[in-house]
Amino acid sequence: MSKINIKKGDNVYVLAGDDRGKTGRVLSVLRTKGRAIVEGVNFVTKATKPSAKHPQGGLVKMEAPVNLSNLALIDPKSGKPTRVGYKEENGKKVRYSKKSGQEIK
């Protein structure tokens, strides 16, 4: 399994699939499956039973996980997709954009 460069709360760009070209914020990362759930991307319709959250039940639209290989982090400076590098600053390992060299928070 390769290194995971994407974290919860990052803004990402979708590289492949039906939602290619869309951007969104990462809601959660499923490390064991190598997937992430991105806000507003890869919607699926799920049939649900009536519950406290959905008293009527029925069809609910929700985001499905996207493979991490289909996501690229967005450069904070230019707003375009970029690769991620790691460097050590003041004894801490930080992520930075390979495109602009700017640190990713």
Tab-separated table of N, CA and C in Angstrom:
chain	number	residue	atom	x	y	z
A	1	MET	N	0.842	-1.182	0.000
A	1	MET	CA	0.000	0.000	0.000
A	1	MET	C	0.887	1.246	0.000
A	2	SER	N	0.566	2.210	-0.846
A	2	SER	CA	1.380	3.408	-0.960
A	2	SER	C	1.048	4.412	0.146
A	3	LYS	N	1.891	5.418	0.276
A	3	LYS	CA	1.716	6.433	1.304
A	3	LYS	C	0.488	7.279	0.995
A	4	ILE	N	-0.266	7.616	2.027
A	4	ILE	CA	-1.459	8.432	1.865
A	4	ILE	C	-1.099	9.892	2.100
A	5	ASN	N	-1.218	10.719	1.039
A	5	ASN	CA	-0.867	12.125	1.126
A	5	ASN	C	-2.064	13.014	1.419
A	6	ILE	N	-3.258	12.437	1.419
A	6	ILE	CA	-4.484	13.213	1.585
A	6	ILE	C	-5.041	12.992	2.980
A	7	LYS	N	-5.464	14.086	3.608
A	7	LYS	CA	-6.010	14.031	4.963
A	7	LYS	C	-7.404	14.631	4.991
A	8	LYS	N	-8.119	14.375	6.071
A	8	LYS	CA	-9.450	14.941	6.275
A	8	LYS	C	-9.350	16.470	6.279
A	9	GLY	N	-10.254	17.119	5.551
A	9	GLY	CA	-10.269	18.576	5.494
A	9	GLY	C	-9.506	19.181	4.326
A	10	ASP	N	-8.731	18.367	3.590
A	10	ASP	CA	-7.982	18.865	2.427
A	10	ASP	C	-8.939	19.157	1.266
A	11	ASN	N	-8.569	20.119	0.438
A	11	ASN	CA	-9.292	20.365	-0.806
A	11	ASN	C	-8.612	19.556	-1.891
A	12	VAL	N	-9.418	18.768	-2.630
A	12	VAL	CA	-8.867	17.883	-3.647
A	12	VAL	C	-9.560	18.081	-4.989
A	13	TYR	N	-8.879	17.632	-6.043
A	13	TYR	CA	-9.359	17.681	-7.416
A	13	TYR	C	-9.525	16.244	-7.885
A	14	VAL	N	-10.644	15.938	-8.540
A	14	VAL	CA	-10.894	14.576	-9.027
A	14	VAL	C	-10.263	14.426	-10.408
A	15	LEU	N	-9.345	13.446	-10.540
A	15	LEU	CA	-8.594	13.231	-11.780
A	15	LEU	C	-9.297	12.309	-12.769
A	16	ALA	N	-10.101	11.371	-12.276
A	16	ALA	CA	-10.697	10.370	-13.155
A	16	ALA	C	-12.079	9.972	-12.666
A	17	GLY	N	-12.865	9.435	-13.574
A	17	GLY	CA	-14.193	8.960	-13.223
A	17	GLY	C	-15.275	9.895	-13.749
A	18	ASP	N	-16.516	9.614	-13.379
A	18	ASP	CA	-17.654	10.406	-13.842
A	18	ASP	C	-17.591	11.850	-13.345
A	19	ASP	N	-16.994	12.077	-12.185
A	19	ASP	CA	-16.925	13.411	-11.599
A	19	ASP	C	-15.589	14.101	-11.870
A	20	ARG	N	-14.898	13.688	-12.912
A	20	ARG	CA	-13.596	14.251	-13.256
A	20	ARG	C	-13.686	15.764	-13.456
A	21	GLY	N	-12.729	16.472	-12.841
A	21	GLY	CA	-12.707	17.925	-12.954
A	21	GLY	C	-13.359	18.642	-11.787
A	22	LYS	N	-14.102	17.922	-10.956
A	22	LYS	CA	-14.750	18.543	-9.802
A	22	LYS	C	-13.758	18.675	-8.649
A	23	THR	N	-14.041	19.613	-7.765
A	23	THR	CA	-13.233	19.778	-6.567
A	23	THR	C	-14.134	19.648	-5.349
A	24	GLY	N	-13.542	19.318	-4.221
A	24	GLY	CA	-14.314	19.187	-2.993
A	24	GLY	C	-13.405	19.018	-1.798
A	25	ARG	N	-14.012	19.055	-0.628
A	25	ARG	CA	-13.286	18.898	0.630
A	25	ARG	C	-13.420	17.450	1.087
A	26	VAL	N	-12.334	16.890	1.600
A	26	VAL	CA	-12.333	15.503	2.067
A	26	VAL	C	-13.059	15.425	3.406
A	27	LEU	N	-14.102	14.590	3.465
A	27	LEU	CA	-14.877	14.410	4.696
A	27	LEU	C	-14.267	13.336	5.584
A	28	SER	N	-13.750	12.261	4.955
A	28	SER	CA	-13.075	11.214	5.713
A	28	SER	C	-12.186	10.399	4.779
A	29	VAL	N	-11.175	9.762	5.371
A	29	VAL	CA	-10.254	8.911	4.617
A	29	VAL	C	-10.350	7.499	5.176
A	30	LEU	N	-10.593	6.530	4.289
A	30	LEU	CA	-10.662	5.120	4.676
A	30	LEU	C	-9.308	4.506	4.355
A	31	ARG	N	-8.402	4.526	5.324
A	31	ARG	CA	-7.005	4.130	5.104
A	31	ARG	C	-6.861	2.679	4.644
A	32	THR	N	-7.600	1.767	5.259
A	32	THR	CA	-7.448	0.349	4.929
A	32	THR	C	-7.907	0.046	3.507
A	33	LYS	N	-8.916	0.791	3.016
A	33	LYS	CA	-9.441	0.553	1.674
A	33	LYS	C	-8.787	1.448	0.631
A	34	GLY	N	-7.989	2.433	1.059
A	34	GLY	CA	-7.333	3.335	0.123
A	34	GLY	C	-8.319	4.247	-0.593
A	35	ARG	N	-9.339	4.689	0.126
A	35	ARG	CA	-10.395	5.517	-0.460
A	35	ARG	C	-10.691	6.716	0.428
A	36	ALA	N	-11.375	7.701	-0.149
A	36	ALA	CA	-11.765	8.893	0.610
A	36	ALA	C	-13.165	9.312	0.193
A	37	ILE	N	-13.901	9.897	1.127
A	37	ILE	CA	-15.219	10.442	0.830
A	37	ILE	C	-15.043	11.942	0.651
A	38	VAL	N	-15.436	12.443	-0.532
A	38	VAL	CA	-15.256	13.853	-0.879
A	38	VAL	C	-16.622	14.519	-0.987
A	39	GLU	N	-16.730	15.698	-0.392
A	39	GLU	CA	-17.979	16.448	-0.367
A	39	GLU	C	-18.403	16.853	-1.785
A	40	GLY	N	-19.629	16.464	-2.180
A	40	GLY	CA	-20.174	16.849	-3.476
A	40	GLY	C	-19.693	16.031	-4.654
A	41	VAL	N	-19.021	14.907	-4.404
A	41	VAL	CA	-18.457	14.087	-5.481
A	41	VAL	C	-18.928	12.645	-5.325
A	42	ASN	N	-19.186	11.973	-6.456
A	42	ASN	CA	-19.543	10.548	-6.486
A	42	ASN	C	-20.819	10.248	-5.701
A	43	PHE	N	-21.909	10.924	-6.052
A	43	PHE	CA	-23.189	10.692	-5.381
A	43	PHE	C	-23.793	9.368	-5.805
A	44	VAL	N	-24.367	8.655	-4.841
A	44	VAL	CA	-25.111	7.431	-5.097
A	44	VAL	C	-26.464	7.555	-4.401
A	45	THR	N	-27.448	6.805	-4.901
A	45	THR	CA	-28.767	6.796	-4.286
A	45	THR	C	-28.901	5.506	-3.493
A	46	LYS	N	-29.229	5.651	-2.207
A	46	LYS	CA	-29.303	4.494	-1.328
A	46	LYS	C	-30.714	4.386	-0.761
A	47	ALA	N	-31.275	3.186	-0.774
A	47	ALA	CA	-32.592	2.954	-0.192
A	47	ALA	C	-32.429	2.737	1.302
A	48	THR	N	-33.180	3.505	2.111
A	48	THR	CA	-33.058	3.396	3.564
A	48	THR	C	-34.405	3.074	4.199
A	49	LYS	N	-34.345	2.340	5.296
A	49	LYS	CA	-35.540	2.051	6.080
A	49	LYS	C	-35.870	3.270	6.940
A	50	PRO	N	-37.102	3.410	7.356
A	50	PRO	CA	-37.444	4.527	8.258
A	50	PRO	C	-36.650	4.440	9.562
A	51	SER	N	-36.128	5.599	9.989
A	51	SER	CA	-35.362	5.658	11.228
A	51	SER	C	-35.611	7.024	11.857
A	52	ALA	N	-34.947	7.294	12.971
A	52	ALA	CA	-35.095	8.591	13.626
A	52	ALA	C	-34.555	9.706	12.734
A	53	LYS	N	-33.477	9.420	12.016
A	53	LYS	CA	-32.863	10.423	11.146
A	53	LYS	C	-33.708	10.656	9.890
A	54	HIS	N	-34.233	9.567	9.302
A	54	HIS	CA	-35.076	9.635	8.109
A	54	HIS	C	-36.410	8.953	8.428
A	55	PRO	N	-37.375	9.690	9.008
A	55	PRO	CA	-38.633	9.063	9.446
A	55	PRO	C	-39.436	8.435	8.297
A	56	GLN	N	-39.342	9.000	7.101
A	56	GLN	CA	-40.075	8.443	5.969
A	56	GLN	C	-39.341	7.270	5.323
A	57	GLY	N	-38.014	7.240	5.458
A	57	GLY	CA	-37.241	6.219	4.752
A	57	GLY	C	-37.158	6.604	3.290
A	58	GLY	N	-36.996	5.637	2.406
A	58	GLY	CA	-36.980	5.917	0.971
A	58	GLY	C	-35.577	6.081	0.423
A	59	LEU	N	-35.465	6.839	-0.677
A	59	LEU	CA	-34.195	7.014	-1.358
A	59	LEU	C	-33.450	8.234	-0.816
A	60	VAL	N	-32.180	8.022	-0.483
A	60	VAL	CA	-31.341	9.095	0.052
A	60	VAL	C	-30.092	9.205	-0.811
A	61	LYS	N	-29.761	10.434	-1.226
A	61	LYS	CA	-28.515	10.651	-1.993
A	61	LYS	C	-27.382	10.895	-1.009
A	62	MET	N	-26.258	10.223	-1.253
A	62	MET	CA	-25.101	10.376	-0.369
A	62	MET	C	-23.818	10.172	-1.166
A	63	GLU	N	-22.701	10.659	-0.598
A	63	GLU	CA	-21.415	10.510	-1.260
A	63	GLU	C	-20.852	9.111	-1.016
A	64	ALA	N	-20.283	8.526	-2.055
A	64	ALA	CA	-19.627	7.226	-1.946
A	64	ALA	C	-18.115	7.452	-1.989
A	65	PRO	N	-17.324	6.523	-1.460
A	65	PRO	CA	-15.866	6.686	-1.460
A	65	PRO	C	-15.268	6.696	-2.870
A	66	VAL	N	-14.187	7.463	-3.024
A	66	VAL	CA	-13.441	7.572	-4.276
A	66	VAL	C	-12.035	7.044	-4.015
A	67	ASN	N	-11.457	6.327	-4.982
A	67	ASN	CA	-10.106	5.807	-4.815
A	67	ASN	C	-9.112	6.962	-4.699
A	68	LEU	N	-8.150	6.839	-3.792
A	68	LEU	CA	-7.167	7.900	-3.568
A	68	LEU	C	-6.317	8.180	-4.797
A	69	SER	N	-6.138	7.188	-5.664
A	69	SER	CA	-5.345	7.393	-6.873
A	69	SER	C	-6.048	8.332	-7.846
A	70	ASN	N	-7.343	8.537	-7.679
A	70	ASN	CA	-8.106	9.420	-8.554
A	70	ASN	C	-8.223	10.835	-7.990
A	71	LEU	N	-7.509	11.124	-6.910
A	71	LEU	CA	-7.576	12.442	-6.278
A	71	LEU	C	-6.201	13.093	-6.271
A	72	ALA	N	-6.182	14.415	-6.433
A	72	ALA	CA	-4.946	15.189	-6.323
A	72	ALA	C	-5.217	16.376	-5.412
A	73	LEU	N	-4.266	16.667	-4.556
A	73	LEU	CA	-4.387	17.801	-3.651
A	73	LEU	C	-4.337	19.102	-4.443
A	74	ILE	N	-5.080	20.117	-3.997
A	74	ILE	CA	-5.088	21.409	-4.679
A	74	ILE	C	-4.028	22.306	-4.065
A	75	ASP	N	-3.208	22.916	-4.929
A	75	ASP	CA	-2.146	23.834	-4.506
A	75	ASP	C	-2.771	25.067	-3.860
A	76	PRO	N	-2.358	25.418	-2.626
A	76	PRO	CA	-2.964	26.574	-1.951
A	76	PRO	C	-2.687	27.905	-2.652
A	77	LYS	N	-1.610	27.979	-3.414
A	77	LYS	CA	-1.238	29.240	-4.067
A	77	LYS	C	-1.954	29.424	-5.406
A	78	SER	N	-1.879	28.403	-6.285
A	78	SER	CA	-2.431	28.548	-7.636
A	78	SER	C	-3.844	27.999	-7.777
A	79	GLY	N	-4.258	27.109	-6.865
A	79	GLY	CA	-5.585	26.510	-6.958
A	79	GLY	C	-5.675	25.387	-7.975
A	80	LYS	N	-4.519	24.886	-8.440
A	80	LYS	CA	-4.473	23.797	-9.407
A	80	LYS	C	-3.982	22.521	-8.724
A	81	PRO	N	-4.245	21.339	-9.325
A	81	PRO	CA	-3.785	20.080	-8.727
A	81	PRO	C	-2.259	20.022	-8.655
A	82	THR	N	-1.756	19.412	-7.601
A	82	THR	CA	-0.312	19.318	-7.410
A	82	THR	C	0.049	18.006	-6.736
A	83	ARG	N	1.318	17.656	-6.844
A	83	ARG	CA	1.843	16.512	-6.094
A	83	ARG	C	2.277	16.997	-4.723
A	84	VAL	N	2.456	16.045	-3.808
A	84	VAL	CA	2.795	16.390	-2.431
A	84	VAL	C	4.187	15.877	-2.098
A	85	GLY	N	4.973	16.721	-1.450
A	85	GLY	CA	6.285	16.326	-0.968
A	85	GLY	C	6.342	16.517	0.533
A	86	TYR	N	7.363	15.964	1.160
A	86	TYR	CA	7.556	16.099	2.600
A	86	TYR	C	8.938	16.662	2.871
A	87	LYS	N	9.017	17.583	3.826
A	87	LYS	CA	10.308	18.099	4.264
A	87	LYS	C	10.231	18.372	5.757
A	88	GLU	N	11.404	18.520	6.363
A	88	GLU	CA	11.467	18.740	7.806
A	88	GLU	C	11.761	20.208	8.080
A	89	GLU	N	10.888	20.837	8.878
A	89	GLU	CA	11.084	22.224	9.289
A	89	GLU	C	10.973	22.296	10.807
A	90	ASN	N	12.013	22.797	11.437
A	90	ASN	CA	12.043	22.936	12.904
A	90	ASN	C	11.747	21.612	13.600
A	91	GLY	N	12.278	20.519	13.073
A	91	GLY	CA	12.104	19.210	13.692
A	91	GLY	C	10.749	18.575	13.444
A	92	LYS	N	9.902	19.182	12.610
A	92	LYS	CA	8.585	18.622	12.303
A	92	LYS	C	8.502	18.301	10.814
A	93	LYS	N	7.839	17.204	10.509
A	93	LYS	CA	7.644	16.791	9.130
A	93	LYS	C	6.397	17.513	8.593
A	94	VAL	N	6.561	18.264	7.497
A	94	VAL	CA	5.442	19.013	6.936
A	94	VAL	C	5.246	18.658	5.464
A	95	ARG	N	3.987	18.776	4.996
A	95	ARG	CA	3.672	18.553	3.592
A	95	ARG	C	3.845	19.862	2.834
A	96	TYR	N	4.335	19.748	1.595
A	96	TYR	CA	4.433	20.943	0.768
A	96	TYR	C	4.038	20.621	-0.670
A	97	SER	N	3.635	21.642	-1.399
A	97	SER	CA	3.225	21.506	-2.778
A	97	SER	C	4.453	21.452	-3.669
A	98	LYS	N	4.530	20.453	-4.535
A	98	LYS	CA	5.662	20.331	-5.450
A	98	LYS	C	5.597	21.414	-6.536
A	99	LYS	N	4.379	21.934	-6.808
A	99	LYS	CA	4.207	22.933	-7.855
A	99	LYS	C	4.729	24.301	-7.420
A	100	SER	N	4.336	24.748	-6.206
A	100	SER	CA	4.714	26.085	-5.758
A	100	SER	C	5.745	26.087	-4.632
A	101	GLY	N	5.924	24.940	-3.983
A	101	GLY	CA	6.844	24.860	-2.855
A	101	GLY	C	6.268	25.355	-1.558
A	102	GLN	N	4.986	25.749	-1.581
A	102	GLN	CA	4.326	26.280	-0.404
A	102	GLN	C	3.858	25.158	0.519
A	103	GLU	N	3.946	25.398	1.833
A	103	GLU	CA	3.535	24.414	2.820
A	103	GLU	C	2.018	24.234	2.781
A	104	ILE	N	1.565	22.985	2.917
A	104	ILE	CA	0.157	22.657	2.958
A	104	ILE	C	-0.248	22.465	4.402
A	105	LYS	N	-1.211	23.209	4.840
A	105	LYS	CA	-1.681	23.136	6.237
A	105	LYS	C	-2.584	21.959	6.433
